[in-house]
Each structure stands twice: as structure tokens, then as C-alpha cells.
Amino acid sequence: MATLTSREEDYSKWYNELVIKADMAENSGVRGCMVIKPYGYAIWEKMQRQLDQMFKDTGHENAYFPLFIPKSYLSKESDHVEGFAKECAVVTHYRLKNSPDGNGVQVDPNAKLEEELIVRPTSETIIWNTYKNWIKSHRDLPILINQWANVVRWEMRTRLFLRTAEFLWQEGHTAHVSREEAIDEAEKMLKVYTEFVENFMAIPVIQGVKSPAERFAGAEETYCIEAMMQDGKALQAGTSHFLGQNFAKAFDVKYQSKEGKQEYVWATSWGVSTRLIGALIMSHSDNNGLVLPPNIAPIQVVIVPIHRNEEQLKAISELAVILTSQLKKMGISVKFDDRIEYKPGWKFNEYELKGIPVRVTIGPKDLENKQVEIARRDKLEKHQHSIDRLAEHIQNLLLDIQQNIFNKAKLHRDSLITEVNSYEEFKKILDEKGGFISAHWDGSVEVEEKIKAETKATIRCIPLDAKEENGICIYSGNPSKRRVLFARAY
Amino acid sequence: MATLTSREEDYSKWYNELVIKADMAENSGVRGCMVIKPYGYAIWEKMQRQLDQMFKDTGHENAYFPLFIPKSYLSKESDHVEGFAKECAVVTHYRLKNSPDGNGVQVDPNAKLEEELIVRPTSETIIWNTYKNWIKSHRDLPILINQWANVVRWEMRTRLFLRTAEFLWQEGHTAHVSREEAIDEAEKMLKVYTEFVENFMAIPVIQGVKSPAERFAGAEETYCIEAMMQDGKALQAGTSHFLGQNFAKAFDVKYQSKEGKQEYVWATSWGVSTRLIGALIMSHSDNNGLVLPPNIAPIQVVIVPIHRNEEQLKAISELAVILTSQLKKMGISVKFDDRIEYKPGWKFNEYELKGIPVRVTIGPKDLENKQVEIARRDKLEKHQHSIDRLAEHIQNLLLDIQQNIFNKAKLHRDSLITEVNSYEEFKKILDEKGGFISAHWDGSVEVEEKIKAETKATIRCIPLDAKEENGICIYSGNPSKRRVLFARAY
């Protein structure tokens, strides 16, 4: 097995190689679209199952809306079309025909659509066009719906998981009687995302709101969670938008209030995507491969036998089968790799590369001593454990690993938050250290744009817990009431 | 609540009204594309969960491949492109721009794709283009992959669930070292579908193979399961294709055999779609609404309180909460509808329309007598039951309902299989009774096409269990070795 490029040598190359070598995903023959391979998809399935349960526990139902959005729908909300029109896949025809030269097929010019269809980059417009017919009275509200779907944004520079033309996501779209209720919903879903990303993916995040320039196209407020990668670049891990009445007005969606008045409906939307898998990889993994938090690992424990003959393998298998069954009863996923065509050393490398949290090795000596060897992936550390109460031990170990991976990421993230009070310092930290830079900003779009143009750093968020303090903007010198977080970002 | 058109009056109208009124799905603003509403989608989720488990139990993993297929890929397998080119959505551009008149947006002519992309109508071509890089040796085989996805076929006449431009499905795509192994796989998955459709959806099916004219575009053999709807029209409920080496040859996918020879890979693909929800509705439902088999019903039991005051509701609620908790422990989904803004009669109609298998009604008299009233949806039949061992009783009742719904559908289906021995008889039965017509056919495409043109009946399948017998083709008088099943179909 060829080794990975190290993170220190080339972080970007390390990431790409890791995604490919760990069998997570690969580029397809279609520009910007990836193939998510079974191992990568198994992680997505675990994410989906967990998130879906959390959405249902907070009162949401799933539904499915069309892949295509008529061009005229997209145009109805002006900020929205501005935000998405420049990078979208447009369906113009509905038929191919044989080429006159007999060589392949071509678009049939007689099958041109009257109105072009956009492959959804997000579904607000098609959904609000639908909600219009569902909402008559305050009794029809709230509508709390989520959709699991693929979306397409014609990105020019793509990277596996992080930025792809097509990606998978979920998008929640809710409708409410009041501003307050909609804001509560947007904030509630931000909390759900925070809990999911921190407790399941073990990625610490900062909750905040976006600056106006970084808001979702069509939102009044965009809440976000921001994560910090190992290389000091930030990554937006999820967003929840308070859409005000923008889409209700664009699609004329009103309800009759208890008082009998016609009112526009209030909206939210919120989403996370397969991008999070990129964040997962970049948050925890090392030069030997993936490091997966147990809560999201498709295989949590692998058992590798070491044996010289059939008889030994048989004895080891007996123990492995008992352990597997005990672990499965605890809801722990286990793989017993008794393939004889691969050597133990090859397997060790393979499972290290794949980030399996716990490896149990059983050799003939271990059997004699009624013990096994346990290696944890997060610390590359081994120890022996008696076969007594082994399953319980592994169960506790998995909890410890989950916590340790989170703590390590948090320690690293915290070390990458720097307060600065001048633009010189800002630029110096940005270039030498990276990370989040906490600085005063005067709230103007102009300053935000200038800093971005000069340094490639953007305002990642205004943290929800930002303290009020009197400061001056590092760029303009104008007064500022609170610090915001800048960073270069994925 | 307006009543449904009856099946006897207008079956097709009954179906459409039922889909809408039961909140299953509706047409969207996009031609031919439907919105699957939460209640319909909850059924799809139950189907997915069950099928996904069955796929995993038979060794398959999930993955995800691109939505788009380059035009040139589609052309590589000649039957395949012939079958799908005439009804596909074609992406030709990747950007919109503001219209010169300032009114909305238009396609940007400067953003034309070099090669058009087809929105996948099925994924054989993109997947085999990918498998090419995954397969080098016999050790890389078999590949057993499934994908849950949306696909688009530009149907001109669409009907909710039954035929829509976009639909949801799963598609399995497997690669094997030998013809035998691939045929085994195709047959195994047909069995999985049969088990799922019969045991979970309670729809009896006939397993068979398609005639050459009805085969999947690119298959050597198409296995299928065929169901019979209440109105005497057949519906194809699932297909499993033995693709031979067609796609391996089109995409040049070879493996090195154990003997060191380069061989083309053998393939299968298999799928079922949201179309099955249409079959579910048309198999079991009646003039009062949906009838859902318990195994696929999102809500299996509804509890409706009847009360005149708060105090009564409180006492009923106490019992309802205990019952709910007991049922949930058994894995049964329950809804306690204690909304006071709706009257019991309204609720009865609503849950009848929605097809909830069991309704438990609790009134003040029932409390006194320590009993409840139980209504089963499949028989519109009521009985009293003591609150002792009530949960067990309901659990057994659900099993009985599942079986009864299947038996009823099977009895009906069996009554709609008619053997005929002449074309006159064939046409008479077709017009007067419908259903499957078992008749001798000489195996020629010409006869099949003529019968289809004259009667709109197609060969649904050559049943796997068809006995060999000497007969003569009802149309040509040529000799025939076995009967095939004809029907008009959805």
C-alpha cells in the first residue's frame, strides 16, 4: 500500500489522496460530479439516520418535491435568482434523436421546452409555489417539512465532498404564523445541527449569524455553525435561515389569522450536506488515514486473527464469534476479518486507513493467556485486556474515543482562535497561523469586501455568544460593538 | 368531506381523487413531476427501510452515482440508447443571465456545455463507466451495489405514482465473473422483490420473464413480477435484468480470471420505484378510501376518544397513554388523536380515508365496562374488547389484517386469470372481464405486435412456473410449448 502524502507536506493533496485511498469517493466522468463509494456512503447513511431521527423528534415530516424548477419560479425572489442563476444546470430539451451521420445521438431541435427547467440548486421556490395551495388558514400552520435530495450548483472549481456540482443534502422548509415562531424554528434547527455535529461527528462548532453579505440569497438572517479544519481554514458546517416573508410575498402565500385577517406566512429553511463528510475527514484524520468518531463509523470494531494454522484460526474464531455477538447486542457494529488471502500487517494498515475506531487482535498466545490486544485508532495506542468483561470494556472504550476525538479537535480549534486589534496583526496571524481571527468590524459591506479582496478572509460569523464591548474596526477605525470571526474558508 | 367517486363509476377518477384526498401526492407546477406529500412519503420510507434491509441481508451495499450522464455514454449500448433517448431531459447550459428587457432571466448562450448531459433515466451507463476502473481481477468481483435515487423519463401522459416524469427508485447494479453467477443474482433479487411485495405490500404477484419485445433496453433477459389491479389491468411491480456482457462490452470492462485470461464481466440490474405505491393503492383500497396493509402503514393504530367533557377526556387519555406505550413496545405505531377541534365522526372518516388498519374508540361507557371498541379497516367491521390483554389482541389483529388483505387480493387476482384457446375468446375476455389471459403464443415478435396493435394487450410475462404443454398460438396457429400471460396494463 502506497503511503499518503503527509499533511505537513501538502494538506490539500493529503486530503484528496485520503478520500480516494480510503474508498470514500472519487471523481466521475461527469465534470464536477463525484461517485460516493460504499464506504463513504455508509457514513452518509449513518448521518442521515441520526439527523432524520432528530428532525422527527422535533416534529418534522419528510416529503419530496420536484427535481426541476421552472425558470420563472427562480426569478420570483430577486435576491434568490441573483444568488443561484449564475451556476445552474439548465434543461432545455426533452428528447435526443439519431445523428444524421448515424454516429450516436444528438439533441432533437423539435423537442425544445417552452420554458427551461433548472435542476434545483435549492428548493425554496418550488416548495413555496406548492405551499401556496396548502395554506389557507392559521390552522394549516406550522408546516414542518424536510426533504432528502440531490441538488446541483455548477461550481467551477470542485473538490470531493467539499465542493461538487451535484451533492446530497437535506433541506428543511417550514411555514409559520409569526416572525417569532419562525425565528424560534431557525434557532432550534441550528441547535439540532450543533448537537449532531458535535456529539456525532465530534466536530466542535461556533454558532453564529452571517454578515449580510454572506447571507443565503433570500434570507433575512442566516444562522450558521462554523468549524475549523486542521490546516487553519474554516468550513461552514450547516446553515439555518430565517426567510422572513420574502418567499411568501414572492409566491403570494397568505393565511387567514385567528382574527380573520389575511397575512403573509413566515418561513425558514435549513440544510446540511455531504460536505460535512469533508469536514469529518479534515477535522480528525492523520497521516496514517481516516480517524472516525465511533458514533459515525460504519464499522466500530474490527477483529483480526493472527494464526499459523487452521487449528489456531478455528480457536480464535470461536472467541471472535462470541465477542461479535456480545458487541452486536450492545448495538456495536463489528467486522471479523478472517480472510486468509490477506496478511495481518496488510489488514492493520487497511483498517488504520479506514479509521476503524477499535481493532482487536487475537493470536495463539492471547488465547492461552485468555486475553486480546486492543488498539485504538485515535491514539495509535495498544493494550491487553482479559476476555472477561471484554465487550463492556470495548463499549466504554468507544465512548472514551468519541470524547477524546472531540476534545482533541476542540483543543486544536481553540488554539486557532486569535484576538487581534489591528489590521497589521490581522494579516500577520492570517498568513502565519490561520484559524479564526476575532476582530472588530464596523458592520459595513464595504470593509468586509475590501478585507476579502485583500486577504481572502471572510467573516465566518458573528458568534451568538459574542460579548458587547466598545472597540474600533480594524480596517476603518469606525466604532464597533462586538467582535466577529474572520477566516479563510473552504 | 366530499365523498370519493366510486370505483364502479370511474376507476381512474376514483384513483386520482383518492391519491389527492388521502394526502398521498399531488401534481406540481412542473409538467409530469409530482409532489410526494408527507403521508405518501412516509409509506415510501417504510418501503425503503424494509427493502434496504433485505438488500443488505443479501450482501449489497449502497453507493451514489452522478445524476447526469454524458450523451456519449448513453450512446455506447445501442439498444439502451434506442430505449431511452426518446424521452429524456437534456441539460445543455450551465448558467442563466438577466434578460436584456430587465424582466427575469434567460439562458446564457455563452454557457453552452461542450457535451450535453442527460438526466439519468437509469444508471447502467454511468455506473459501468465507473466499474471499469474498479475491476481488474476476479478478486474484485462480485460487485454488489444498490443506489437510492431519482430518475427522469420524459413521459407524455403522466399519472400520480404510476407514471411520472421524475420518480424515486432504487437500482441495483452488480458485476460477476460468470453468466451463471449473474443469472443467480438476477433471480435472487426477483425473489427478494416477490417476498417484499407479497409479505409487506400484500400484493400477490406472478414471477416471470418478459418476451424479447418487452425486455429492458440492453438486457438479455428481464425477470419481472406482475400484479393485477382491481379493474383488471396489470401492473409491472418490479424487474430484475440479466444484462449478459452487453454493458461490459460497451464500456470495455474486463477482469483477469483465475486462469489469467482477460474476460468480459457479467452484469445484472434491478429496480422498484414509487410506482409501487400506485399498485398498493389500486390493489386494496375501496370507495371509502385507502386500505393499507399493517406492514406498510405509517400509522397502524389510531385511538379516538369520545367524550362530552374534560373529565371524561382525562380518564380516556389515561387509558390511551397506557395502551400507546404497550403497543409502541411491541413496535406498533400508534396515534392518539385527542384534538378537540375535530369531532369523532370527522376523525372516523379521516382515518378510513387514510387507511389506518385499526381504530380503537374509547367512550365513557367503555371506561365503565373496562372495554374499547375496535374497528378494522379491511373489513369495516367492529367489535368490543376488554382492556385486559388489549395490546396482544391488537398485535394479533394486525397480523390477521395483513393476511386478510393479501388473501383478498389473491382471491381477486386468481379470479382474473382466464385460460383461452382462441383469439375470439381472447378478445371477448379482454373486453368483458380483463385480467390476465393465459394463452398460447408462437414466440414471434410479429404476433405480439399485432395482438398489441389490435387489442392493446401486451405479454406481461412468461410465468416461471409455466408448464410445458403442446398448444397452438391463438393468433398464428403455429405450435407453442407454453402459455404466456397477456393483459392490458398500467
mmCIF file of C-alpha atoms in Angstrom, chain B residues 362-471:
data_model
loop_
_atom_site.group_PDB
_atom_site.id
_atom_site.type_symbol
_atom_site.label_atom_id
_atom_site.label_comp_id
_atom_site.label_asym_id
_atom_site.label_seq_id
_atom_site.Cartn_x
_atom_site.Cartn_y
_atom_site.Cartn_z
ATOM 1 C CA ILE B 362 -62.895 4.780 23.750
ATOM 2 C CA GLY B 363 -66.019 6.368 25.197
ATOM 3 C CA PRO B 364 -67.186 6.921 28.792
ATOM 4 C CA LYS B 365 -69.381 3.770 28.655
ATOM 5 C CA ASP B 366 -66.362 1.772 27.525
ATOM 6 C CA LEU B 367 -64.399 3.003 30.508
ATOM 7 C CA GLU B 368 -67.144 1.861 32.863
ATOM 8 C CA ASN B 369 -67.218 -1.557 31.211
ATOM 9 C CA LYS B 370 -63.435 -1.746 31.035
ATOM 10 C CA GLN B 371 -63.513 -2.275 27.286
ATOM 11 C CA VAL B 372 -62.904 -0.486 23.996
ATOM 12 C CA GLU B 373 -64.412 -0.618 20.528
ATOM 13 C CA ILE B 374 -62.161 -1.858 17.769
ATOM 14 C CA ALA B 375 -62.785 -1.273 14.067
ATOM 15 C CA ARG B 376 -60.677 -2.918 11.402
ATOM 16 C CA ARG B 377 -60.289 -1.028 8.156
ATOM 17 C CA ASP B 378 -60.039 -4.031 5.866
ATOM 18 C CA LYS B 379 -63.490 -5.378 6.754
ATOM 19 C CA LEU B 380 -65.236 -2.248 8.031
ATOM 20 C CA GLU B 381 -66.176 -4.441 10.979
ATOM 21 C CA LYS B 382 -66.369 -3.535 14.664
ATOM 22 C CA HIS B 383 -66.099 -5.452 17.898
ATOM 23 C CA GLN B 384 -65.623 -4.846 21.626
ATOM 24 C CA HIS B 385 -62.595 -5.976 23.522
ATOM 25 C CA SER B 386 -61.748 -5.929 27.194
ATOM 26 C CA ILE B 387 -58.855 -3.720 28.221
ATOM 27 C CA ASP B 388 -57.206 -6.889 29.531
ATOM 28 C CA ARG B 389 -54.598 -8.181 27.101
ATOM 29 C CA LEU B 390 -55.733 -5.497 24.659
ATOM 30 C CA ALA B 391 -52.281 -4.811 23.205
ATOM 31 C CA GLU B 392 -51.743 -8.516 22.451
ATOM 32 C CA HIS B 393 -55.180 -8.644 20.863
ATOM 33 C CA ILE B 394 -54.328 -5.705 18.605
ATOM 34 C CA GLN B 395 -50.978 -7.223 17.729
ATOM 35 C CA ASN B 396 -52.703 -10.403 16.589
ATOM 36 C CA LEU B 397 -55.360 -8.427 14.809
ATOM 37 C CA LEU B 398 -52.726 -6.615 12.760
ATOM 38 C CA LEU B 399 -51.260 -9.945 11.669
ATOM 39 C CA ASP B 400 -54.716 -11.110 10.723
ATOM 40 C CA ILE B 401 -55.427 -7.930 8.767
ATOM 41 C CA GLN B 402 -52.149 -8.229 6.864
ATOM 42 C CA GLN B 403 -53.022 -11.791 5.895
ATOM 43 C CA ASN B 404 -56.619 -10.967 5.071
ATOM 44 C CA ILE B 405 -55.675 -8.101 2.772
ATOM 45 C CA PHE B 406 -53.271 -10.370 0.917
ATOM 46 C CA ASN B 407 -55.796 -13.211 0.697
ATOM 47 C CA LYS B 408 -58.477 -10.906 -0.628
ATOM 48 C CA ALA B 409 -56.178 -9.508 -3.283
ATOM 49 C CA LYS B 410 -55.050 -13.016 -4.222
ATOM 50 C CA LEU B 411 -58.591 -14.317 -4.498
ATOM 51 C CA HIS B 412 -59.423 -11.392 -6.738
ATOM 52 C CA ARG B 413 -56.272 -11.817 -8.803
ATOM 53 C CA ASP B 414 -56.861 -15.550 -9.221
ATOM 54 C CA SER B 415 -60.404 -14.891 -10.363
ATOM 55 C CA LEU B 416 -58.914 -12.684 -13.053
ATOM 56 C CA ILE B 417 -56.717 -15.318 -14.700
ATOM 57 C CA THR B 418 -58.501 -16.885 -17.636
ATOM 58 C CA GLU B 419 -57.221 -19.559 -19.959
ATOM 59 C CA VAL B 420 -58.321 -19.122 -23.564
ATOM 60 C CA ASN B 421 -57.657 -21.172 -26.665
ATOM 61 C CA SER B 422 -58.783 -18.903 -29.474
ATOM 62 C CA TYR B 423 -58.282 -15.283 -30.466
ATOM 63 C CA GLU B 424 -62.064 -14.712 -30.433
ATOM 64 C CA GLU B 425 -62.257 -15.871 -26.847
ATOM 65 C CA PHE B 426 -59.162 -13.793 -26.060
ATOM 66 C CA LYS B 427 -60.759 -10.562 -27.287
ATOM 67 C CA LYS B 428 -64.055 -11.344 -25.600
ATOM 68 C CA ILE B 429 -62.479 -11.973 -22.199
ATOM 69 C CA LEU B 430 -60.235 -8.957 -22.567
ATOM 70 C CA ASP B 431 -63.172 -6.636 -23.170
ATOM 71 C CA GLU B 432 -65.714 -8.174 -20.823
ATOM 72 C CA LYS B 433 -63.587 -9.194 -17.897
ATOM 73 C CA GLY B 434 -59.991 -8.064 -18.314
ATOM 74 C CA GLY B 435 -57.341 -9.604 -16.101
ATOM 75 C CA PHE B 436 -54.555 -11.940 -17.111
ATOM 76 C CA ILE B 437 -55.295 -14.057 -20.130
ATOM 77 C CA SER B 438 -53.298 -17.255 -20.334
ATOM 78 C CA ALA B 439 -52.866 -18.206 -23.958
ATOM 79 C CA HIS B 440 -50.528 -19.929 -26.348
ATOM 80 C CA TRP B 441 -48.210 -17.717 -28.361
ATOM 81 C CA ASP B 442 -45.795 -18.803 -31.051
ATOM 82 C CA GLY B 443 -42.895 -16.746 -29.685
ATOM 83 C CA SER B 444 -42.729 -14.322 -32.624
ATOM 84 C CA VAL B 445 -42.421 -10.564 -32.240
ATOM 85 C CA GLU B 446 -44.828 -10.103 -35.157
ATOM 86 C CA VAL B 447 -47.721 -11.835 -33.423
ATOM 87 C CA GLU B 448 -47.010 -9.991 -30.188
ATOM 88 C CA GLU B 449 -47.070 -6.658 -32.006
ATOM 89 C CA LYS B 450 -50.217 -7.445 -33.946
ATOM 90 C CA ILE B 451 -52.098 -8.506 -30.828
ATOM 91 C CA LYS B 452 -50.931 -5.346 -29.089
ATOM 92 C CA ALA B 453 -51.970 -3.135 -32.003
ATOM 93 C CA GLU B 454 -55.394 -4.792 -32.269
ATOM 94 C CA THR B 455 -56.260 -5.141 -28.565
ATOM 95 C CA LYS B 456 -53.820 -3.014 -26.517
ATOM 96 C CA ALA B 457 -52.960 -6.175 -24.618
ATOM 97 C CA THR B 458 -49.279 -6.984 -24.128
ATOM 98 C CA ILE B 459 -47.477 -10.073 -22.984
ATOM 99 C CA ARG B 460 -46.985 -9.350 -19.295
ATOM 100 C CA CYS B 461 -44.737 -12.325 -18.755
ATOM 101 C CA ILE B 462 -43.920 -15.920 -19.440
ATOM 102 C CA PRO B 463 -44.508 -17.284 -15.927
ATOM 103 C CA LEU B 464 -41.526 -19.024 -14.358
ATOM 104 C CA ASP B 465 -43.801 -21.886 -13.354
ATOM 105 C CA ALA B 466 -45.472 -22.244 -16.762
ATOM 106 C CA LYS B 467 -45.923 -25.932 -17.566
ATOM 107 C CA GLU B 468 -44.779 -27.305 -20.860
ATOM 108 C CA GLU B 469 -47.729 -28.338 -22.960
ATOM 109 C CA ASN B 470 -48.386 -28.718 -26.660
ATOM 110 C CA GLY B 471 -50.601 -25.952 -27.917
#
